[in-house]
Coordinates of C-alpha atoms in Angstrom, one line a residue:
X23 CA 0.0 0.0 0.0
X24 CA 1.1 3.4 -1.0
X25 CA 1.9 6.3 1.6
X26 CA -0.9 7.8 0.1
X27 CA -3.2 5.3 0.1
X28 CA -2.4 4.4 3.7
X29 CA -2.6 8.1 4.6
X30 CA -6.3 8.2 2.9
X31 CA -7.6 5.1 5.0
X32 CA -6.0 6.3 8.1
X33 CA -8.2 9.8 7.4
X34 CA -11.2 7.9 6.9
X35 CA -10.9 6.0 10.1
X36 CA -10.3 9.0 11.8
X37 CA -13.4 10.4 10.3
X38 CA -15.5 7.5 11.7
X39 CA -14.3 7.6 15.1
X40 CA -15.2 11.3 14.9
X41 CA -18.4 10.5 13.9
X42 CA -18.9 8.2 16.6
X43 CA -18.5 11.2 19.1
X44 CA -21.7 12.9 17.9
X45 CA -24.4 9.8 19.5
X46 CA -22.6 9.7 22.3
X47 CA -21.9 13.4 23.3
X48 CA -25.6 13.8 23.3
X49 CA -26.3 11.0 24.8
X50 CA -24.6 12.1 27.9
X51 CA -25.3 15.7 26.9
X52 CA -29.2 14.3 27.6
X53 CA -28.5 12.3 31.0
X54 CA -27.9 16.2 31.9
X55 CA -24.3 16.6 31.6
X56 CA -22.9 20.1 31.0
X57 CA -20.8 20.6 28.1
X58 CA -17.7 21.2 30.5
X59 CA -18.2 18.2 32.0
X60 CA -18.2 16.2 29.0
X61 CA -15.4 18.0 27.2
X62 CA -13.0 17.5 30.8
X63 CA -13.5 14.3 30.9
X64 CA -13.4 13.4 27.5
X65 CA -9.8 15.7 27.2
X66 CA -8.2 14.2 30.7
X67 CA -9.0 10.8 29.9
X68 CA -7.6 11.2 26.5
X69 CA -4.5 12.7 27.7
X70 CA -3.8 10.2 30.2
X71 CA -4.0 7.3 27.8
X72 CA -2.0 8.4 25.8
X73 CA 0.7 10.1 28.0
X74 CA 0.8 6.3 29.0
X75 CA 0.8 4.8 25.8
X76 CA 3.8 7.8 24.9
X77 CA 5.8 6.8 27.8
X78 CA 6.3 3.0 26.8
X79 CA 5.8 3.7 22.6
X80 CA 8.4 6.7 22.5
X81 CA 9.6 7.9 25.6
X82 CA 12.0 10.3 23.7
X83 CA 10.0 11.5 21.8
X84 CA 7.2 12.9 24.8
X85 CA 10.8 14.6 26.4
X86 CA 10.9 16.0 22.9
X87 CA 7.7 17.3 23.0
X88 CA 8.6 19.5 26.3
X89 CA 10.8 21.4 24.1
X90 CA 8.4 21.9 21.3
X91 CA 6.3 23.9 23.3
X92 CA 5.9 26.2 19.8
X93 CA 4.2 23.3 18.5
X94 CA 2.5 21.6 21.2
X95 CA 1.0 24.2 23.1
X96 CA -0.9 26.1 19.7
X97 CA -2.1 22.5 19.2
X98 CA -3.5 21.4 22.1
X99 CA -4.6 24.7 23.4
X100 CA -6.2 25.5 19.6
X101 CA -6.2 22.8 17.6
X102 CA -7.8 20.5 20.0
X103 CA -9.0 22.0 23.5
X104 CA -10.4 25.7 21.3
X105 CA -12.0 23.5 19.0
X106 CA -14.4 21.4 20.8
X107 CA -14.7 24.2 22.9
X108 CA -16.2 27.3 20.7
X109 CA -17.9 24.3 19.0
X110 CA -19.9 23.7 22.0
X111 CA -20.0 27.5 23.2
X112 CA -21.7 28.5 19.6
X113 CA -24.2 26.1 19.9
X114 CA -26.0 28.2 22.6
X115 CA -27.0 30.6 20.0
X116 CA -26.1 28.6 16.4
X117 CA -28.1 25.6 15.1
X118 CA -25.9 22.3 15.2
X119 CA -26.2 22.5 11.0
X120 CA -25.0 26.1 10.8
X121 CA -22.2 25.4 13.2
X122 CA -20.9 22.5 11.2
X123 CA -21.3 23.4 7.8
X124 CA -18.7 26.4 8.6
X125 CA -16.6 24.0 10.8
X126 CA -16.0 22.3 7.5
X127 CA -15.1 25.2 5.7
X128 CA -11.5 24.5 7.4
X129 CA -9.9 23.2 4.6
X130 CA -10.7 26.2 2.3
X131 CA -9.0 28.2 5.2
X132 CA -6.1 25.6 4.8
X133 CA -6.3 26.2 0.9
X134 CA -5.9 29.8 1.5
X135 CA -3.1 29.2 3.8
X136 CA -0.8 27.3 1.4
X137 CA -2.1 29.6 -1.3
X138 CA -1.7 33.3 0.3
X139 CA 1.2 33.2 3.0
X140 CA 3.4 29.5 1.8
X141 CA 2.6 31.4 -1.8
X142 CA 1.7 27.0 -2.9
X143 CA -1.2 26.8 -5.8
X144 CA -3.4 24.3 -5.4
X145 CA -4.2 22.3 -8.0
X146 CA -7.4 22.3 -10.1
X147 CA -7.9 18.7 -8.8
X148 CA -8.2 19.7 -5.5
X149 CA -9.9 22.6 -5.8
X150 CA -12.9 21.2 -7.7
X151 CA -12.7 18.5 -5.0
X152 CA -12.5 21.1 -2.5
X153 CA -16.0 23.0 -3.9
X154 CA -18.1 19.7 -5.0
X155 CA -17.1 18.3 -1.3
X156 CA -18.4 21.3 0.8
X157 CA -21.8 22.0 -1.2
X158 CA -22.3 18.2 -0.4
X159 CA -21.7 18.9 3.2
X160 CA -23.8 21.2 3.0
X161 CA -26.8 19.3 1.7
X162 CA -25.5 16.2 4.6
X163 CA -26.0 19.1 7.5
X164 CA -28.9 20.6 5.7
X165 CA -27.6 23.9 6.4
X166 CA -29.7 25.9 4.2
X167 CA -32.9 24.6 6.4
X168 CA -31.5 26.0 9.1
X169 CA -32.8 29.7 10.9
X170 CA -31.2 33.2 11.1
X171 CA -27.5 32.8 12.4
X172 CA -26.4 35.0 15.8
X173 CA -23.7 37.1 15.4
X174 CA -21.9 35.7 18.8
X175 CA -22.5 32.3 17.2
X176 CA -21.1 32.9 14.6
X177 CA -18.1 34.1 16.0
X178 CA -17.7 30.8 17.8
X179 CA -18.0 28.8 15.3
X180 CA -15.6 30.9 13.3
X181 CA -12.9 30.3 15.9
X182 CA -13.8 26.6 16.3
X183 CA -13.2 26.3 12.2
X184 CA -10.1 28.6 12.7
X185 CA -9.2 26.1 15.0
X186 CA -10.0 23.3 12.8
X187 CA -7.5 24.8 10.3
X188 CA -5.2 24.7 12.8
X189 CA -5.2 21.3 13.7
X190 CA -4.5 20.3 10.1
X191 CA -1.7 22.9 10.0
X192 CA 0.0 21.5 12.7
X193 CA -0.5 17.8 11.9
X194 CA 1.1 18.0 8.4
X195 CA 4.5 20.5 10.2
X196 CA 4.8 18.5 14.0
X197 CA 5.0 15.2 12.8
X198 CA 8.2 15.8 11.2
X199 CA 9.5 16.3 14.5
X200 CA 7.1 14.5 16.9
X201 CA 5.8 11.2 16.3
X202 CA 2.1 11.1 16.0
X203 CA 1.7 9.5 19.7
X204 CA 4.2 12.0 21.6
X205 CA 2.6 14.9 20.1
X206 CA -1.1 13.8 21.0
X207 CA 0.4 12.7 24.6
X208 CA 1.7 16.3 24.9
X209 CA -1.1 18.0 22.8
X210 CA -3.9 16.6 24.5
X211 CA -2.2 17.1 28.2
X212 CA -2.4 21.0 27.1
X213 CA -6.0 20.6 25.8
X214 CA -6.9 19.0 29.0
X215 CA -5.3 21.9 31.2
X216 CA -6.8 24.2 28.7
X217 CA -10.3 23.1 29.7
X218 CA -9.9 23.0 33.2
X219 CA -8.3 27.2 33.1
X220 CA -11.9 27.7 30.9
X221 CA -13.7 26.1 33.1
X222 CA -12.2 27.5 36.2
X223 CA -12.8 31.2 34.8
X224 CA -16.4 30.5 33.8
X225 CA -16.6 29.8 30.6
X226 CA -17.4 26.4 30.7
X227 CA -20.2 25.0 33.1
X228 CA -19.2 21.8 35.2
X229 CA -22.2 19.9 36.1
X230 CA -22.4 16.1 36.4
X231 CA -25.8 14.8 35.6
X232 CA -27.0 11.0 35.6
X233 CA -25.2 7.3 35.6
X234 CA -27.6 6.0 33.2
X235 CA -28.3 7.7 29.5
X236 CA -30.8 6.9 27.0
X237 CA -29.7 6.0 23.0
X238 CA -32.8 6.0 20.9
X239 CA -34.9 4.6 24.1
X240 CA -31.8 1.8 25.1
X241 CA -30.6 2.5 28.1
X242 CA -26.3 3.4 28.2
X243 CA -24.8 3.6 31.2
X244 CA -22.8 7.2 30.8
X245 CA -19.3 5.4 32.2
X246 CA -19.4 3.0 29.0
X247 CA -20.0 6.1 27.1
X248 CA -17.2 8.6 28.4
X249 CA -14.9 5.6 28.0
X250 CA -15.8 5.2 24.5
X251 CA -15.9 8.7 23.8
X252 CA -12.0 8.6 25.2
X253 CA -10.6 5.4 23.6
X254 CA -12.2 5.8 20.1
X255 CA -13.7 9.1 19.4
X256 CA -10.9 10.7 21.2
X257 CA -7.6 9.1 21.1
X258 CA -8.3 6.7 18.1
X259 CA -9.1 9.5 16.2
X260 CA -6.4 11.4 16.6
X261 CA -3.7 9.2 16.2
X262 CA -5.5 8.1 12.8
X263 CA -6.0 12.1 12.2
X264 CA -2.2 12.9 12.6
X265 CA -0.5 10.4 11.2
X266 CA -3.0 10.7 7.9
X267 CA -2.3 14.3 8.0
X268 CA 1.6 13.3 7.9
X269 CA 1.0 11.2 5.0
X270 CA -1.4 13.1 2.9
X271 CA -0.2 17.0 4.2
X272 CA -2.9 19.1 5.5
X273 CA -5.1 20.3 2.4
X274 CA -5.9 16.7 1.2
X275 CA -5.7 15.5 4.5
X276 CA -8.6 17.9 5.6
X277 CA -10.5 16.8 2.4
X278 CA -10.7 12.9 3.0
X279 CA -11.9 14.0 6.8
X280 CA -15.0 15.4 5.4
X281 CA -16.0 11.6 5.3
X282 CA -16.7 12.2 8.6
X283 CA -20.3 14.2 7.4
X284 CA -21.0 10.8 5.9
X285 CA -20.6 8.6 9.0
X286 CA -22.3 10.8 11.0
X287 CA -25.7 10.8 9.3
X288 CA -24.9 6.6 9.1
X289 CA -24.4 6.7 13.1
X290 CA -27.2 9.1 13.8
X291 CA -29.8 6.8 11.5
X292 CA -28.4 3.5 13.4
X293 CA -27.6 4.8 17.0
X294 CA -30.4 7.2 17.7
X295 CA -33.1 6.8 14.6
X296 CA -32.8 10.2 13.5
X297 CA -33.8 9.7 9.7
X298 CA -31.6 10.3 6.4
X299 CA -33.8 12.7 3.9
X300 CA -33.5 12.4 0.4
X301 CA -31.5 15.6 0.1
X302 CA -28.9 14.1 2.6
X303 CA -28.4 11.3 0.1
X304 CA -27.6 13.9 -2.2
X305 CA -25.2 15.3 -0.5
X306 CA -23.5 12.4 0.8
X307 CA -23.0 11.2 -2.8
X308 CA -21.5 14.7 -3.7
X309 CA -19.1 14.5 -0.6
X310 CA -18.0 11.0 -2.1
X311 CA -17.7 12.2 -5.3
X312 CA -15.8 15.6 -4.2
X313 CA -13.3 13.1 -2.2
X314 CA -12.9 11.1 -5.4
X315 CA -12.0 14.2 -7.7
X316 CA -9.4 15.7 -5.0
X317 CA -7.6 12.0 -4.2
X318 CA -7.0 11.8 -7.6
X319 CA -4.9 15.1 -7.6
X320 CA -1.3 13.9 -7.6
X321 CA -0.5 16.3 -5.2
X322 CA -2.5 18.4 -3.1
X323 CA -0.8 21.9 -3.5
X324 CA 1.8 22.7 -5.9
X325 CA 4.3 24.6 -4.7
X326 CA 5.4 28.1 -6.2
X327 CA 9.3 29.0 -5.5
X328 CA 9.6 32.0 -2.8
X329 CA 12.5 34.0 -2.5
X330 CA 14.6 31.7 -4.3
X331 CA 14.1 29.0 -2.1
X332 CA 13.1 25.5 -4.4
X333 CA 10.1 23.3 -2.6
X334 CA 11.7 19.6 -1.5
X335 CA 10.1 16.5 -3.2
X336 CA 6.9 16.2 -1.5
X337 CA 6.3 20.3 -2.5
X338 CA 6.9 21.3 1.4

């Protein structure tokens, strides 16, 4: 299997353990958790596995990781911890369709990125795929159903696909350094600190609700789900998430994690009943097709000379 390939499959997983968070955030979210509560577990948990898991895998590489604080700390802090975080702060004001439909505007940010400041053109192939992908997304999340945005909603979610964009950004760059599980054993300890400071300055709630939560009428006992919610949606993700973005770079990488639209209407329909509409279908056929068009670019950006300076082999 080619880097490529690998890098695309390892995307897609990480798309699907995404997915899985959505059932079992509200799930919990339901039982009458806060959205603090969640998000501290979910982050602590997730930080402690795999500062465990760094310590025997690559214990040279977490010491690294104390002296990439550049790197680390912008990741966790942003990339992971400001995320989830403005994602769930928005939805106070936003609709859940509005607040993901410009989450996944991220890798247009990343495209203007490469494009504007590393002064890299992307290719036609991956900005077709780029444009069929998100007006697919769009249909998935049925964004255009949804009511008058707020203005302070907007601004979260804004940040949270800011942040997006930065996770990507930092995926593709750290992992040169870092190996995929030091910089999630570092990153994730600073996203987990990161939610404890917001939550200890207010602006996160911390309330634990019930043991027991309901999936589609099933009863779920919320320790199954938080442990879960760590192990796959969190750490399993992640690790699939960075080392695709290593293998792929960030602007294809971001692409092929769209696939995580599709799996969550699949997840929703299975987990909690909610059904699929006909115009869903639609768009999940123009995410595939969008992901199609982009994977076949041979390379995600091409890279323009700057300053003299000649791109390396891979256009970096």
């Amino acid at each position: 299997m080619s880097r490529a390939a690998l890098g695309v499959w390892l995307t897609v997983a990480s798309g699907l353990a995404f997915a899985a968070s959505g059932p079992l955030v509200k799930a919990v979210l339901g039982a009458g958790w806060s959205a603090g509560a969640v998000l501290a577990a979910r982050l602590t948990g997730a930080a402690a596995v795999m500062l465990l898991l760094a310590a025997f895998a690559d214990p040279r590489g977490l010491w690294a990781g104390r002296r990439e604080l550049r790197t680390v700390v912008p990741f966790g802090a942003v990339g992971v911890a400001g995320v989830q975080a403005s994602f769930f702060l928005s939805l106070a004001t936003l609709q859940v369709a509005v607040t993901l439909m410009i989450q996944f505007l991220a890798p247009v940010v990343v495209i203007a990125w490469h494009w504007v400041v590393g002064r890299r053109r992307p290719s036609t192939g991956t900005l077709a795929g780029a444009a069929v992908t998100l007006a697919g997304a769009a249909l998935v999340v049925q964004v255009f159903g949804a009511g008058s945005p707020d203005p302070v909603g907007l601004a979260w979610a804004g940040l949270s696909m800011i942040g997006n964009a930065v996770f990507f950004l930092l995926s593709e760059r750290s992992t040169a350094r870092l190996s995929p599980v030091a910089l999630l054993g570092s990153g994730l300890t600073v996203a987990a600190l990161t939610t404890w400071l917001l939550i200890g300055i207010g602006a996160l709630p911390l309330v634990v609700g019930a043991g027991t939560a309901l999936m589609d009428h099933r009863e779920l006992p919320v320790p199954l789900a938080l442990t879960l919610l760590v192990l796959v949606s969190t750490v399993l993700a992640y690790l699939c998430g960075v080392a695709g973005a290593a293998r792929l770079g960030a602007t294809l990488m971001s692409l092929v994690l769209l696939s995580e639209v599709l799996f969550a209407v699949g997840l929703s329909w299975l987990l909690l009943g909610e059904a699929v509409t006909p115009l869903q279908l639609v768009g999940s056929v123009l995410v595939v097709a969008g992901l199609a068009v982009a994977n076949r670019a041979a390379e995600p950006v091409i890279a323009v000379p700057l300053g003299g300076i000649e791109p390396d082999e891979e256009g970096r």
